[in-house]
CSV table of C-alpha atoms in Angstrom, one decimal:
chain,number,residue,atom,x,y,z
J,1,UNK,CA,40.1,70.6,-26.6
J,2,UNK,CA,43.8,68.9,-26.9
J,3,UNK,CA,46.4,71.6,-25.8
J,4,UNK,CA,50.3,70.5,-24.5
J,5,UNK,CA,52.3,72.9,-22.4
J,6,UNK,CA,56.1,72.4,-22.0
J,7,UNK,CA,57.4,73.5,-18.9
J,8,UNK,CA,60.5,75.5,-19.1
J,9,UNK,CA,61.6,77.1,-22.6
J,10,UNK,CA,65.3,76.5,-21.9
J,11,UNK,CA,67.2,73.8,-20.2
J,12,UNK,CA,70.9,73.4,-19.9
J,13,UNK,CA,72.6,70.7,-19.5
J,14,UNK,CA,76.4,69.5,-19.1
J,15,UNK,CA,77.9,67.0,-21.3
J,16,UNK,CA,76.9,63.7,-19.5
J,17,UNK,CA,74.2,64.6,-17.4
J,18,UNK,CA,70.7,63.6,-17.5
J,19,UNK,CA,68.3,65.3,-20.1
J,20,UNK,CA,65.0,66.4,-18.5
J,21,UNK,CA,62.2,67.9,-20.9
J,22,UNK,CA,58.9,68.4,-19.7
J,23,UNK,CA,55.2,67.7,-21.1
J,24,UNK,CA,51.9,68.1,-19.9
J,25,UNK,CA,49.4,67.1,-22.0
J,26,UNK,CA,45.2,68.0,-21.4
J,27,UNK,CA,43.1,65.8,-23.5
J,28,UNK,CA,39.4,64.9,-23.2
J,29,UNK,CA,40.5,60.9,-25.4
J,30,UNK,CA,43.5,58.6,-25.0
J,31,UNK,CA,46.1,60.9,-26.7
J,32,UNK,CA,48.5,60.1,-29.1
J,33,UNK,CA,51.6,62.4,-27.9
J,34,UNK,CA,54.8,62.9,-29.5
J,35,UNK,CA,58.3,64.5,-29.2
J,36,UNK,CA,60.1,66.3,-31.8
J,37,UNK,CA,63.7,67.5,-32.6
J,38,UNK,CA,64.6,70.6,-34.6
J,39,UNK,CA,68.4,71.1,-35.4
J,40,UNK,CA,69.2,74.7,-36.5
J,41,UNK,CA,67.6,75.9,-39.6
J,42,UNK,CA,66.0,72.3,-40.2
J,43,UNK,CA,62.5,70.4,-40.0
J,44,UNK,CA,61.3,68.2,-37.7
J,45,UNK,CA,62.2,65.2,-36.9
J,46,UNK,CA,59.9,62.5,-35.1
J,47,UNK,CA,62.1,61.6,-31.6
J,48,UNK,CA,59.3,58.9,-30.6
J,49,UNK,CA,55.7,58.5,-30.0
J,50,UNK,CA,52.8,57.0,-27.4
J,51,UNK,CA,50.1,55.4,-29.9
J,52,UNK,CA,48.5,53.8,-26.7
J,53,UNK,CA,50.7,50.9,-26.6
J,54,UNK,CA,53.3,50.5,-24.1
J,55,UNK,CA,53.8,53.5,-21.8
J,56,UNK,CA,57.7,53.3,-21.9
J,57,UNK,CA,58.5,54.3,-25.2
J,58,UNK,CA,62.3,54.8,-26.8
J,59,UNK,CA,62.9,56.5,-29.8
J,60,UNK,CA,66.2,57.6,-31.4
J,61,UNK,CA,69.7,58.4,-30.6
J,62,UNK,CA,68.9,57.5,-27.1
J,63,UNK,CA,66.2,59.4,-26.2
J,64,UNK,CA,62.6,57.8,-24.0
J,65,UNK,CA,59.5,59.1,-22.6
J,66,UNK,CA,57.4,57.8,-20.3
J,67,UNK,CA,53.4,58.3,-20.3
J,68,UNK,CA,51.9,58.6,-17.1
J,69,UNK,CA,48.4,59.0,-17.8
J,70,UNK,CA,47.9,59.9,-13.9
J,71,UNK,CA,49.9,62.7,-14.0
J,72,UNK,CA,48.8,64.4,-17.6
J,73,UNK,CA,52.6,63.9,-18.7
J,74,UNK,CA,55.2,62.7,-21.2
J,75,UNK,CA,58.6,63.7,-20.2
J,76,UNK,CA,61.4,63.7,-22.6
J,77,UNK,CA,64.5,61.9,-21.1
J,78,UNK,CA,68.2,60.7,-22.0
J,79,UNK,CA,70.8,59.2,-19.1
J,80,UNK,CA,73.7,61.4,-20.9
J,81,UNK,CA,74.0,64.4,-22.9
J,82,UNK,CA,75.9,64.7,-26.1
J,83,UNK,CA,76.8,68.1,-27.6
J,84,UNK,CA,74.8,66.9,-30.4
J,85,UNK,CA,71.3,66.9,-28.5
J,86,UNK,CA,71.5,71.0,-28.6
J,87,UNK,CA,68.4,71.8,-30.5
J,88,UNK,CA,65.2,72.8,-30.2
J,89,UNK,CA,62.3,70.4,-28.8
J,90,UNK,CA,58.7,69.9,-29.2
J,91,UNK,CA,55.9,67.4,-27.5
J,92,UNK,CA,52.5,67.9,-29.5
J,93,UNK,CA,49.6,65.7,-29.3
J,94,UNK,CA,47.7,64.4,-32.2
J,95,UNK,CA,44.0,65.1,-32.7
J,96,UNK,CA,42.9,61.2,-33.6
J,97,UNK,CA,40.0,62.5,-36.0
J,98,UNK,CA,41.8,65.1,-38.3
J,99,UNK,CA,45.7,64.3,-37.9
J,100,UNK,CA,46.4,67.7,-36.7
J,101,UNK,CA,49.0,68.4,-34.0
J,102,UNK,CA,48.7,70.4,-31.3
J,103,UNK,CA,52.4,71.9,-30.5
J,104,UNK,CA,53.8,72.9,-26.9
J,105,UNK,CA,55.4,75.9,-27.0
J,106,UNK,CA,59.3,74.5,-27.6
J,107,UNK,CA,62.4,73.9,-25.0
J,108,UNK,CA,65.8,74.9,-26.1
J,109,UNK,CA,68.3,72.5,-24.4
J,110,UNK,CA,71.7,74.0,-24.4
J,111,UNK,CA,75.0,71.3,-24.0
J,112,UNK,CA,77.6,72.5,-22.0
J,113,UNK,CA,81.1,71.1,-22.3
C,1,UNK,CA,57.5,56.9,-44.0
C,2,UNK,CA,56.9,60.2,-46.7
C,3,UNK,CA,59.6,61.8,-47.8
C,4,UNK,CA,58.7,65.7,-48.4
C,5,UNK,CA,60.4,68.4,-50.9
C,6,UNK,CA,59.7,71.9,-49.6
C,7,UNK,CA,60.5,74.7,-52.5
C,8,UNK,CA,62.0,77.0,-52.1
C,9,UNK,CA,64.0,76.8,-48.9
C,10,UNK,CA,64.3,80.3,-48.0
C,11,UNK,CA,63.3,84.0,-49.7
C,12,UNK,CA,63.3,87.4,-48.9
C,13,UNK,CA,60.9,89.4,-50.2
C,14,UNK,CA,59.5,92.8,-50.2
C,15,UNK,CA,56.2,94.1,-48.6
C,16,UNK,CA,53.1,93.9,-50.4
C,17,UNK,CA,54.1,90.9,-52.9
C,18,UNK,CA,53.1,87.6,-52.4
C,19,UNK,CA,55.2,84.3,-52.2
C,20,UNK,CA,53.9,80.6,-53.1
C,21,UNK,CA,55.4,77.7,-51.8
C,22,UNK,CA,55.3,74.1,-52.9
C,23,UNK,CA,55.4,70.8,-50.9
C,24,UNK,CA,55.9,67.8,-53.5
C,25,UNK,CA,55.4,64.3,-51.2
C,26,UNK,CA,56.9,60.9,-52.8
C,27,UNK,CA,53.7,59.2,-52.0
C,28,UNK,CA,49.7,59.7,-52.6
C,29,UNK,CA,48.4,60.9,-48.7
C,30,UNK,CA,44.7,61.9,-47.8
C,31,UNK,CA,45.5,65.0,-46.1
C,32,UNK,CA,48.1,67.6,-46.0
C,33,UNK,CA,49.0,69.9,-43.2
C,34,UNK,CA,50.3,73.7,-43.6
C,35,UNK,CA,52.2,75.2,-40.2
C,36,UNK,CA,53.7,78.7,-39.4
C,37,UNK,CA,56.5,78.5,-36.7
C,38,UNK,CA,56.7,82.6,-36.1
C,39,UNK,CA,60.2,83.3,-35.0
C,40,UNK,CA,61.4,82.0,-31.6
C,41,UNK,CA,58.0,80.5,-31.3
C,42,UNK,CA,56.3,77.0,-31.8
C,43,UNK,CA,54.2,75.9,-34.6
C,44,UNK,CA,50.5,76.8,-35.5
C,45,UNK,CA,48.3,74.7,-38.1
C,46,UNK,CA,47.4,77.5,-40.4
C,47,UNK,CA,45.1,75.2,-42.6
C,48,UNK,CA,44.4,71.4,-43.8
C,49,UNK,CA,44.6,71.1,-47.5
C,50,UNK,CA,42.2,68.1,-48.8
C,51,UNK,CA,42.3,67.1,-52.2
C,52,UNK,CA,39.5,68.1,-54.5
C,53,UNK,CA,37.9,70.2,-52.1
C,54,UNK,CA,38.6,73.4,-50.2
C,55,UNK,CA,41.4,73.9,-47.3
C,56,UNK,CA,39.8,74.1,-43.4
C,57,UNK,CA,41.2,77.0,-42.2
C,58,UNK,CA,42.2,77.5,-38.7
C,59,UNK,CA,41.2,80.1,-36.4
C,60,UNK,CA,42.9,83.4,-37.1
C,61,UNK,CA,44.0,82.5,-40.9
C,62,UNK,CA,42.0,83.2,-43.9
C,63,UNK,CA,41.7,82.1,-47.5
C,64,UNK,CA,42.5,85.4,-48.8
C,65,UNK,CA,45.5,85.7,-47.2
C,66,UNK,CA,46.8,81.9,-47.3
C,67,UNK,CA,45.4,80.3,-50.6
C,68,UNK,CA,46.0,76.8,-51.0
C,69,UNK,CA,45.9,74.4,-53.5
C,70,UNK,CA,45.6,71.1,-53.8
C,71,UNK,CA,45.6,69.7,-56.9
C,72,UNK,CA,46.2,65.7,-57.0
C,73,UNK,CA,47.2,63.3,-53.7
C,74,UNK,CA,51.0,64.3,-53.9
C,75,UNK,CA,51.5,68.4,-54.0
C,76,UNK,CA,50.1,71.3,-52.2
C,77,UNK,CA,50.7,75.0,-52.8
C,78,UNK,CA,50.3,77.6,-49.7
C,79,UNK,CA,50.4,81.0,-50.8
C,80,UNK,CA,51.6,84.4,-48.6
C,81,UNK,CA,49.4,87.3,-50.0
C,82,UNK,CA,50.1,90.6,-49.5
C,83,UNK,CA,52.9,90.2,-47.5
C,84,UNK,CA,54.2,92.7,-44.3
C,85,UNK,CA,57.3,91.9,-42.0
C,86,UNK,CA,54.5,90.2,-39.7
C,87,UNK,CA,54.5,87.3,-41.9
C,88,UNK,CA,58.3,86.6,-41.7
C,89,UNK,CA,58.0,83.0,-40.8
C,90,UNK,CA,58.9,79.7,-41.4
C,91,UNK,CA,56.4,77.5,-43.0
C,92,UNK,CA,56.0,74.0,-43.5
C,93,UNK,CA,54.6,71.2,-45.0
C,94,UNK,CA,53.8,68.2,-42.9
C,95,UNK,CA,51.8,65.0,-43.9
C,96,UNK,CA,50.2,62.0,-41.8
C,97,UNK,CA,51.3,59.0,-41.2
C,98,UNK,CA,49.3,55.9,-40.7
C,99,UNK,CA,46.2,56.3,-38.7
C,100,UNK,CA,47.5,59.5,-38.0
C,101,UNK,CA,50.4,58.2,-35.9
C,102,UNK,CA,52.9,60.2,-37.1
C,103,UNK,CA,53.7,63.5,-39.0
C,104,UNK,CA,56.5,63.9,-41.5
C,105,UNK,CA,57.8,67.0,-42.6
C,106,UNK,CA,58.8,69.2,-45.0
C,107,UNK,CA,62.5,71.0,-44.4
C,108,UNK,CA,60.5,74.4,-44.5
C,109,UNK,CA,60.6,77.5,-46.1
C,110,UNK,CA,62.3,80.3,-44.0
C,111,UNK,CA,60.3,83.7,-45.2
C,112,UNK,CA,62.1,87.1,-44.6
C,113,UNK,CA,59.9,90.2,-45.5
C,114,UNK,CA,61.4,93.6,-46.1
């Protein structure tokens, strides 16, 4: 069975630092694994994705991940922090044969001025 | 990409009653995807909603309580029955992408029950 466990529920950052989310990811197959955004009383919104192609993988508004298959994980990164990043994140992992994802249980990162 | 209309956005509703909720996609998909994000919490699959034959249910959810219909390749209803202040959720509709590569989804429906 696929599961994904995010390690630490909240994160704070200052304006300009480094953003650090963590993933974790157990799956039996090559994993497709994926990192989501939600803004305050919004959906999701697809950050980027590993589909098995190159590990390094950069999505939007200046966000990457890197999959280390060695180490199980698929951190969330971004060099600097913009007040605008304060939401809520999620890594899930996608189960190849139905579609369904499989949800960590969220990170809150909080932007500090 | 799939764009995905979620009605209606939010409701409050009293106990016992029951709520339906549409998700209307722009274009035809295979399958459809109903989630619960309880509040504070993440999000759990509550079923998969094939068209032209019956949901798969996840563990802990039942028919009874979460109908769903799926009547062509573009809409899907997911019903709350019975509702109790447990259910106070909000739910959404997500579809795959190509090859399952990617989920979109819907804007969600933020349930209050009184």
């Amino acid at each position: 069975a696929q599961s994904v466990t995010q390690l630490g529920s909240h994160v704070s950052v200052s304006e300009g630092a480094l953003v650090l989310l963590r993933c974790n990811y157990s799956s039996s197959v090559p994993p497709y694994l994926f990192w989501y955004v939600q803004y305050p009383n919004q959906g999701l919104q697809l950050l980027l994705k590993y589909t098995s192609a190159a590990t390094l993988v950069k999505g939007i508004n200046g966000f990457e991940a890197e999959f280390k298959k060695s180490e199980t994980s698929f951190h969330l990164t971004k060099p600097s922090a913009h007040m605008s990043d304060a939401a809520e994140y999620f890594c899930a992992v996608s189960d190849l044969n139905t579609g369904k994802l499989i949800f960590g249980q969220g990170t809150t990162l909080q932007v500090k001025p | 990409s799939a764009v995905i209309s979620q009605k209606p956005s939010r409701d409050i509703c009293q106990r016992g009653t029951s709520l339906t909720i549409q998700c209307q996609v722009d274009s035809q998909v295979t399958m459809m995807f109903w989630y619960r994000q309880q509040p504070g919490q993440s999000l759990t699959l509550i079923a998969t909603a094939n068209q032209g034959s019956e949901a798969t249910y996840e563990s802990g959810f039942v028919i009874d309580k979460f109908p769903i219909s799926r009547p062509n390749l573009t809409f899907s209803t997911l019903t709350v029955s019975n509702m109790s202040p447990e259910d106070s959720s909000i739910y959404l509709c997500s579809v795959d992408g190509q090859r399952n590569t990617e989920a979109f989804f819907g804007q969600g429906t933020r349930l209050t029950v009184v």
